[in-house]
Tab-separated table of C-alpha atoms (C1' of nucleotides) in Angstrom:
chain	number	residue	atom	x	y	z
A	1	MET	CA	8.043	0.295	14.597
A	2	PRO	CA	9.035	-0.241	10.838
A	3	LYS	CA	6.226	-0.314	7.995
A	4	GLN	CA	7.466	-3.780	7.102
A	5	THR	CA	10.430	-5.907	8.006
A	6	LYS	CA	9.851	-8.519	5.435
A	7	LYS	CA	10.827	-7.283	2.011
A	8	ARG	CA	9.776	-9.334	-0.786
A	9	ASP	CA	12.733	-9.000	-3.072
A	10	THR	CA	11.662	-11.236	-5.838
A	11	GLY	CA	12.748	-8.793	-8.585
A	12	CYS	CA	8.910	-8.241	-9.456
A	13	PRO	CA	8.713	-4.535	-10.297
A	14	ILE	CA	5.437	-3.953	-8.675
A	15	ALA	CA	6.485	-5.811	-5.391
A	16	PHE	CA	9.532	-3.755	-5.332
A	17	ALA	CA	7.441	-0.410	-5.662
A	18	LEU	CA	5.134	-1.786	-2.795
A	19	ASP	CA	7.996	-2.740	-0.839
A	20	THR	CA	9.163	0.824	-1.125
A	21	PHE	CA	5.920	3.100	-0.935
A	22	GLY	CA	3.079	0.598	-0.730
A	23	ASP	CA	1.628	1.547	2.685
A	24	ARG	CA	-0.785	3.948	3.947
A	25	TRP	CA	1.382	6.732	4.632
A	26	SER	CA	4.701	7.098	2.384
A	27	LEU	CA	3.149	8.107	-0.628
A	28	LEU	CA	1.261	10.805	1.138
A	29	VAL	CA	4.436	12.277	2.321
A	30	ILE	CA	5.848	12.367	-1.020
A	31	ARG	CA	2.632	13.958	-2.249
A	32	ASP	CA	3.167	16.868	0.154
A	33	MET	CA	6.666	17.370	-0.908
A	34	ALA	CA	5.816	17.159	-4.731
A	35	PHE	CA	2.629	19.107	-4.866
A	36	LYS	CA	2.281	21.074	-1.796
A	37	GLY	CA	5.911	21.927	-1.497
A	38	PHE	CA	6.057	20.914	2.177
A	39	GLN	CA	9.549	20.371	3.662
A	40	SER	CA	9.232	20.243	7.319
A	41	TYR	CA	8.012	17.695	10.092
A	42	ASN	CA	5.309	19.940	11.192
A	43	GLN	CA	3.833	20.527	7.794
A	44	PHE	CA	3.461	16.868	7.150
A	45	LEU	CA	2.111	16.252	10.488
A	46	ASN	CA	-0.602	18.971	9.991
A	47	SER	CA	-1.595	17.639	6.556
A	48	GLU	CA	-5.256	16.964	6.204
A	49	GLU	CA	-4.914	13.178	6.891
A	50	LYS	CA	-3.499	13.329	10.306
A	51	ILE	CA	-0.471	10.826	10.492
A	52	ALA	CA	0.606	9.932	14.053
A	53	THR	CA	3.783	11.451	15.041
A	54	ASN	CA	5.637	8.059	15.354
A	55	VAL	CA	4.710	6.940	12.005
A	56	LEU	CA	5.664	10.221	10.502
A	57	ALA	CA	8.995	9.769	11.906
A	58	ASP	CA	9.361	6.302	11.059
A	59	ARG	CA	8.270	6.962	7.369
A	60	LEU	CA	10.664	9.853	7.064
A	61	ALA	CA	13.519	7.928	8.365
A	62	GLU	CA	12.650	4.914	5.942
A	63	LEU	CA	12.275	7.176	2.885
A	64	GLU	CA	15.758	8.860	3.772
A	65	GLU	CA	17.248	5.345	3.919
A	66	LEU	CA	15.662	4.215	0.745
A	67	GLY	CA	17.116	7.328	-1.004
A	68	ILE	CA	13.561	8.921	-2.004
A	69	ILE	CA	14.452	11.963	0.204
A	70	SER	CA	17.225	13.738	1.941
A	71	LYS	CA	17.193	15.444	5.221
A	72	LEU	CA	19.011	18.535	5.813
A	73	THR	CA	18.773	21.231	8.675
A	74	ASP	CA	17.371	24.648	7.888
A	75	PRO	CA	20.362	27.107	7.601
A	76	ALA	CA	18.050	29.758	8.939
A	77	ASP	CA	16.925	27.798	11.916
A	78	GLY	CA	18.845	25.104	13.568
A	79	ARG	CA	15.619	23.546	15.334
A	80	ARG	CA	14.068	22.862	11.850
A	81	HIS	CA	14.986	19.943	9.456
A	82	LEU	CA	14.137	20.193	5.809
A	83	TYR	CA	13.372	17.258	3.689
A	84	VAL	CA	13.562	17.362	-0.029
A	85	LEU	CA	13.042	14.914	-2.921
A	86	THR	CA	16.089	13.116	-4.231
A	87	SER	CA	16.057	12.345	-8.166
A	88	LYS	CA	14.839	8.914	-7.090
A	89	GLY	CA	11.849	10.539	-5.420
A	90	ILE	CA	11.079	12.953	-7.983
A	91	ALA	CA	10.990	9.917	-10.569
A	92	LEU	CA	7.890	9.007	-8.778
A	93	LEU	CA	6.082	11.878	-10.358
A	94	PRO	CA	4.792	9.827	-13.258
A	95	VAL	CA	3.391	7.226	-10.929
A	96	LEU	CA	1.678	9.982	-8.913
A	97	ILE	CA	0.148	11.384	-12.106
A	98	GLU	CA	-1.169	8.316	-13.223
A	99	MET	CA	-2.918	7.676	-9.651
A	100	MET	CA	-4.240	11.152	-9.998
A	101	GLN	CA	-5.688	10.554	-13.421
A	102	TRP	CA	-7.176	7.228	-12.401
A	103	SER	CA	-8.594	8.800	-9.172
A	104	ALA	CA	-9.996	11.884	-10.835
A	105	GLN	CA	-11.933	9.416	-13.186
A	106	TYR	CA	-13.371	7.278	-10.564
A	107	ASP	CA	-13.822	9.271	-7.253
A	108	VAL	CA	-16.941	11.249	-7.334
A	109	ASN	CA	-15.549	13.327	-4.600
A	110	THR	CA	-12.221	14.061	-6.497
A	111	ILE	CA	-10.813	17.597	-5.639
A	112	VAL	CA	-8.977	17.396	-9.265
A	113	LYS	CA	-10.088	20.337	-11.425
A	114	PRO	CA	-11.321	19.305	-14.980
A	115	GLU	CA	-8.764	21.552	-16.472
A	116	ILE	CA	-5.837	19.707	-14.687
A	117	LEU	CA	-7.340	16.395	-15.467
A	118	SER	CA	-7.437	17.582	-19.102
A	119	ARG	CA	-4.002	18.767	-18.963
A	120	ILE	CA	-2.876	15.282	-17.658
A	121	VAL	CA	-4.682	13.606	-20.297
A	122	HIS	CA	-3.686	15.628	-23.556
A	123	ASP	CA	-0.418	16.969	-22.509
A	124	ARG	CA	1.035	14.526	-19.844
A	125	GLU	CA	4.762	14.968	-20.753
A	126	ALA	CA	4.657	18.573	-20.539
A	127	PHE	CA	2.612	18.587	-17.289
A	128	ILE	CA	5.085	16.165	-15.582
A	129	THR	CA	8.271	18.079	-16.848
A	130	GLN	CA	6.754	21.577	-15.357
A	131	LEU	CA	6.055	19.974	-12.112
A	132	ARG	CA	9.376	18.386	-12.021
A	133	GLU	CA	10.977	21.826	-12.668
A	134	LYS	CA	9.107	23.496	-9.951
A	135	ILE	CA	10.164	21.153	-7.510
A	136	ILE	CA	13.769	21.138	-8.482
A	137	ASN	CA	13.647	25.129	-8.367
A	138	ARG	CA	12.315	25.035	-5.165
A	139	GLN	CA	14.604	22.801	-3.852
A	140	ALA	CA	17.746	24.307	-5.287
A	141	LEU	CA	17.341	27.253	-3.080
A	142	LEU	CA	18.634	25.087	-0.260
A	143	ALA	CA	20.577	22.392	-1.302
A	144	PRO	CA	24.163	23.364	-1.166
A	145	MET	CA	25.574	20.412	-3.161
A	146	SER	CA	23.274	21.230	-6.120
A	147	ARG	CA	25.014	24.709	-6.372
A	148	ALA	CA	28.669	23.745	-7.844
B	1	MET	CA	-10.619	-8.132	9.100
B	2	PRO	CA	-10.427	-5.565	6.614
B	3	LYS	CA	-7.312	-3.794	5.305
B	4	GLN	CA	-8.439	-0.310	6.590
B	5	THR	CA	-11.680	0.634	8.036
B	6	LYS	CA	-10.953	4.142	7.905
B	7	LYS	CA	-11.323	5.524	4.469
B	8	ARG	CA	-9.620	9.228	4.457
B	9	ASP	CA	-12.128	10.703	1.594
B	10	THR	CA	-10.512	13.787	1.406
B	11	GLY	CA	-10.940	14.148	-2.378
B	12	CYS	CA	-7.222	13.893	-2.725
B	13	PRO	CA	-6.464	11.467	-5.601
B	14	ILE	CA	-3.395	10.223	-3.959
B	15	ALA	CA	-5.365	9.483	-0.773
B	16	PHE	CA	-8.148	7.868	-2.997
B	17	ALA	CA	-5.827	5.624	-4.816
B	18	LEU	CA	-3.980	4.574	-1.573
B	19	ASP	CA	-7.355	3.781	-0.018
B	20	THR	CA	-8.305	1.605	-2.940
B	21	PHE	CA	-5.052	-0.365	-3.392
B	22	GLY	CA	-2.471	1.111	-1.087
B	23	ASP	CA	-1.719	-1.895	1.001
B	24	ARG	CA	0.843	-4.857	0.772
B	25	TRP	CA	-1.209	-7.106	-1.165
B	26	SER	CA	-4.018	-5.734	-3.195
B	27	LEU	CA	-1.859	-4.662	-6.189
B	28	LEU	CA	-0.162	-7.825	-6.441
B	29	VAL	CA	-3.413	-9.427	-7.011
B	30	ILE	CA	-4.215	-6.847	-9.725
B	31	ARG	CA	-0.591	-7.709	-11.060
B	32	ASP	CA	-1.301	-11.564	-11.350
B	33	MET	CA	-4.368	-10.803	-13.299
B	34	ALA	CA	-3.026	-8.194	-15.456
B	35	PHE	CA	0.315	-9.604	-16.489
B	36	LYS	CA	-0.001	-13.145	-15.467
B	37	GLY	CA	-3.705	-13.957	-16.569
B	38	PHE	CA	-4.443	-15.481	-13.103
B	39	GLN	CA	-7.872	-15.958	-12.620
B	40	SER	CA	-8.472	-17.977	-9.506
B	41	TYR	CA	-7.944	-18.090	-5.770
B	42	ASN	CA	-5.481	-20.882	-5.916
B	43	GLN	CA	-3.389	-19.175	-8.472
B	44	PHE	CA	-3.190	-15.982	-6.503
B	45	LEU	CA	-2.325	-18.113	-3.376
B	46	ASN	CA	0.528	-19.950	-4.913
B	47	SER	CA	2.064	-16.858	-6.354
B	48	GLU	CA	5.400	-16.188	-5.500
B	49	GLU	CA	5.039	-13.676	-2.505
B	50	LYS	CA	2.694	-16.009	-0.484
B	51	ILE	CA	-0.165	-14.079	0.649
B	52	ALA	CA	-2.086	-15.543	3.632
B	53	THR	CA	-5.328	-17.487	2.667
B	54	ASN	CA	-7.667	-14.900	4.999
B	55	VAL	CA	-6.012	-11.953	3.702
B	56	LEU	CA	-6.537	-13.107	-0.107
B	57	ALA	CA	-9.867	-13.734	0.820
B	58	ASP	CA	-10.398	-10.454	2.310
B	59	ARG	CA	-8.737	-8.633	-0.623
B	60	LEU	CA	-10.717	-10.320	-3.254
B	61	ALA	CA	-14.151	-9.433	-1.487
B	62	GLU	CA	-12.775	-5.706	-1.124
B	63	LEU	CA	-11.623	-5.293	-4.800
B	64	GLU	CA	-14.973	-6.898	-5.986
B	65	GLU	CA	-16.688	-4.379	-3.617
B	66	LEU	CA	-14.749	-1.336	-4.944
B	67	GLY	CA	-15.561	-2.497	-8.576
B	68	ILE	CA	-12.201	-3.241	-9.476
B	69	ILE	CA	-12.886	-7.089	-10.231
B	70	SER	CA	-15.670	-9.016	-10.508
B	71	LYS	CA	-16.259	-12.672	-9.692
B	72	LEU	CA	-17.976	-15.325	-11.570
B	73	THR	CA	-18.467	-18.979	-11.316
B	74	ASP	CA	-16.444	-21.325	-13.784
B	75	PRO	CA	-19.164	-22.583	-16.152
B	76	ALA	CA	-16.836	-25.647	-16.672
B	77	ASP	CA	-16.127	-26.413	-12.815
B	78	GLY	CA	-18.597	-25.339	-10.260
B	79	ARG	CA	-16.050	-25.337	-7.426
B	80	ARG	CA	-14.081	-22.588	-9.274
B	81	HIS	CA	-14.642	-19.072	-9.181
B	82	LEU	CA	-13.067	-16.907	-11.691
B	83	TYR	CA	-11.772	-13.125	-11.137
B	84	VAL	CA	-11.515	-10.955	-14.050
B	85	LEU	CA	-10.661	-7.231	-13.933
B	86	THR	CA	-13.493	-4.436	-14.589
B	87	SER	CA	-12.820	-1.448	-16.777
B	88	LYS	CA	-11.929	0.236	-13.561
B	89	GLY	CA	-9.450	-2.304	-12.737
B	90	ILE	CA	-7.934	-2.272	-16.221
B	91	ALA	CA	-7.639	1.635	-15.911
B	92	LEU	CA	-4.866	0.844	-13.202
B	93	LEU	CA	-2.511	-0.386	-16.064
B	94	PRO	CA	-0.958	3.019	-16.682
B	95	VAL	CA	-0.168	2.926	-12.879
B	96	LEU	CA	1.314	-0.171	-12.832
B	97	ILE	CA	3.322	0.430	-15.875
B	98	GLU	CA	4.821	3.512	-14.371
B	99	MET	CA	5.530	1.504	-11.161
B	100	MET	CA	7.380	-0.987	-13.364
B	101	GLN	CA	9.501	1.593	-15.277
B	102	TRP	CA	10.476	3.127	-11.969
B	103	SER	CA	11.481	-0.142	-10.215
B	104	ALA	CA	13.223	-1.180	-13.448
B	105	GLN	CA	15.263	1.894	-13.037
B	106	TYR	CA	15.844	1.635	-9.269
B	107	ASP	CA	15.796	-2.169	-8.402
B	108	VAL	CA	19.322	-3.602	-9.157
B	109	ASN	CA	17.480	-7.079	-9.050
B	110	THR	CA	14.818	-6.173	-11.421
B	111	ILE	CA	13.553	-8.814	-13.527
B	112	VAL	CA	12.218	-6.544	-16.205
B	113	LYS	CA	14.181	-7.236	-19.105
B	114	PRO	CA	15.995	-4.331	-20.899
B	115	GLU	CA	13.702	-4.812	-24.106
B	116	ILE	CA	10.597	-4.434	-22.107
B	117	LEU	CA	11.809	-1.289	-20.190
B	118	SER	CA	12.966	-0.019	-23.613
B	119	ARG	CA	9.326	-0.518	-25.082
B	120	ILE	CA	7.623	1.189	-21.864
B	121	VAL	CA	10.049	4.157	-22.204
B	122	HIS	CA	9.712	4.524	-26.059
B	123	ASP	CA	6.363	3.247	-26.935
B	124	ARG	CA	4.349	3.471	-23.900
B	125	GLU	CA	0.796	4.253	-25.356
B	126	ALA	CA	1.219	1.334	-27.543
B	127	PHE	CA	2.547	-1.146	-25.116
B	128	ILE	CA	-0.393	-0.460	-22.638
B	129	THR	CA	-2.979	-0.556	-25.413
B	130	GLN	CA	-1.443	-4.048	-26.504
B	131	LEU	CA	-1.635	-5.411	-22.836
B	132	ARG	CA	-5.209	-3.863	-22.454
B	133	GLU	CA	-6.304	-5.763	-25.483
B	134	LYS	CA	-4.686	-8.989	-24.265
B	135	ILE	CA	-6.570	-8.807	-20.857
B	136	ILE	CA	-9.846	-8.102	-22.595
B	137	ASN	CA	-9.446	-10.923	-25.107
B	138	ARG	CA	-8.694	-13.396	-22.315
B	139	GLN	CA	-11.628	-12.158	-20.393
B	140	ALA	CA	-14.036	-12.025	-23.271
B	141	LEU	CA	-13.887	-15.777	-23.409
B	142	LEU	CA	-15.972	-16.265	-20.261
B	143	ALA	CA	-17.826	-13.111	-19.061
B	144	PRO	CA	-21.176	-13.994	-20.689
B	145	MET	CA	-22.561	-10.363	-20.702
B	146	SER	CA	-19.728	-8.904	-22.959
B	147	ARG	CA	-20.868	-11.165	-25.610
B	148	ALA	CA	-24.118	-9.642	-26.918
C	1	DA	C1'	16.533	33.460	32.630
C	2	DT	C1'	12.189	31.609	30.788
C	3	DT	C1'	9.244	30.330	27.552
C	4	DT	C1'	8.102	28.698	23.217
C	5	DT	C1'	8.674	25.928	19.158
C	6	DA	C1'	10.338	22.059	16.123
C	7	DA	C1'	11.334	17.499	15.970
C	8	DC	C1'	10.984	13.836	17.684
C	9	DT	C1'	10.473	9.340	21.315
C	10	DT	C1'	7.972	6.211	24.702
C	11	DG	C1'	4.228	3.413	26.337
C	12	DC	C1'	0.173	1.651	25.599
C	13	DT	C1'	-4.119	0.250	22.953
C	14	DT	C1'	-6.398	-0.967	18.821
C	15	DT	C1'	-6.213	-2.663	14.335
C	16	DA	C1'	-4.228	-5.580	10.658
C	17	DT	C1'	-1.290	-9.410	9.041
C	18	DG	C1'	0.637	-13.914	9.267
C	19	DC	C1'	0.050	-18.809	10.114
C	20	DA	C1'	-2.029	-23.460	10.896
C	21	DA	C1'	-6.004	-26.160	11.039
C	22	DG	C1'	-10.831	-26.811	10.010
C	23	DT	C1'	-15.199	-26.488	6.895
C	24	DT	C1'	-18.159	-26.861	2.924
C	25	DA	C1'	-19.577	-27.941	-1.595
C	26	DA	C1'	-18.478	-29.744	-6.104
C	27	DA	C1'	-15.805	-32.933	-9.047
C	28	DA	C1'	-13.364	-36.833	-9.895
C	29	DT	C1'	-12.420	-41.547	-8.741
C	30	DT	C1'	-13.205	-46.363	-7.115
D	1	DA	C1'	-23.263	-44.968	-4.873
D	2	DA	C1'	-19.807	-44.232	-1.628
D	3	DT	C1'	-15.218	-42.169	-1.098
D	4	DT	C1'	-11.664	-39.157	-2.132
D	5	DT	C1'	-9.761	-35.211	-3.588
D	6	DT	C1'	-9.985	-30.325	-4.899
D	7	DA	C1'	-11.200	-25.297	-4.709
D	8	DA	C1'	-12.540	-21.788	-1.989
D	9	DC	C1'	-12.912	-20.383	1.702
D	10	DT	C1'	-13.398	-19.724	7.424
D	11	DT	C1'	-11.576	-19.684	12.219
D	12	DG	C1'	-8.621	-18.896	16.102
D	13	DC	C1'	-4.675	-17.410	17.775
D	14	DA	C1'	0.194	-15.138	17.578
D	15	DT	C1'	2.986	-11.232	15.731
D	16	DA	C1'	3.593	-6.879	13.837
D	17	DA	C1'	2.144	-2.304	12.681
D	18	DA	C1'	-0.680	1.836	13.343
D	19	DG	C1'	-3.055	4.849	16.405
D	20	DC	C1'	-3.010	8.225	20.363
D	21	DA	C1'	-1.519	10.502	24.493
D	22	DA	C1'	2.093	12.280	26.875
D	23	DG	C1'	7.120	13.240	27.730
D	24	DT	C1'	11.774	14.583	26.131
D	25	DT	C1'	15.534	17.508	23.786
D	26	DA	C1'	17.771	21.298	21.866
D	27	DA	C1'	17.375	25.543	19.613
D	28	DA	C1'	15.048	30.118	19.027
D	29	DA	C1'	12.351	33.918	20.668
D	30	DT	C1'	11.108	36.698	24.479
DNA sequence: ATTTTAACTTGCTTTATGCAAGTTAAAATT
DNA sequence: AATTTTAACTTGCATAAAGCAAGTTAAAAT
């Protein structure tokens, strides 16, 4: 039950991006990982937007196959799988941030705090760099390969 | 036959963006308008990715309702409708550009030319500003209200 | 040894997408 | 003026994806 069997593969960067994460759920999983620090199936499942179990399983497999995330078994609990963003996934941060800025401007119900919007507008690069490092530090604790 | 009846409306900016253009087609129509200068139904229809007629009609209506585009009748040809980006639609340019940059990096078949990628990386703001002005100038020719 | 928990899978219903053909009104051609 | 062509759709039906409830498996906790 995949999101889309037909990949467009025209070389167009917008089409490529849409084929990668242009569906109703993929980017929400990435958001949960990037902004909320979520790492496990049940965390994603209990996220506010209530993704269906089969769809979540499918998206995680798909994102892994696309190299956006990787899956590892929790060393402390063999039942639990931990999902982390790869560098390819972390590289989506600027896209997410631009979406944030746009939505903060046009969604009257936005939860984006004015001071966050202001930081994005006036100090974008630094904001993204900080976020990136936060993610990398969080993940460094459990990705064995990153510790040489 | 809408894209999605259920809007999530959680206040989350990522969810809001996805509810607006997080489907397989909306952003391609916006791309056609922003980058290719397309303005009519048939131009969108004949675009490389081959959107279905009913889906195109639906997306155009939806984008108009969301205030991303507006529809006007061609003064020179009463059969033809012209679609133009609103300021809300033009404000999506940064999102599109970040997607371009990401895809240019990760799609081995990207059509993004190295010099374009380079401009985005090194001169992002100016690049976006130029694009924005190009769009506004193109549209100014036919949007009666913008000519005071 | 039994129960609970985490991560799924399966089957079925609903919704969205895809495709071919048909409609309407305005413009161009004869 | 009548006919054909063109632009922008709509309609009906098939296929595919998403949503929902229930069931399975293996590891951890009791």
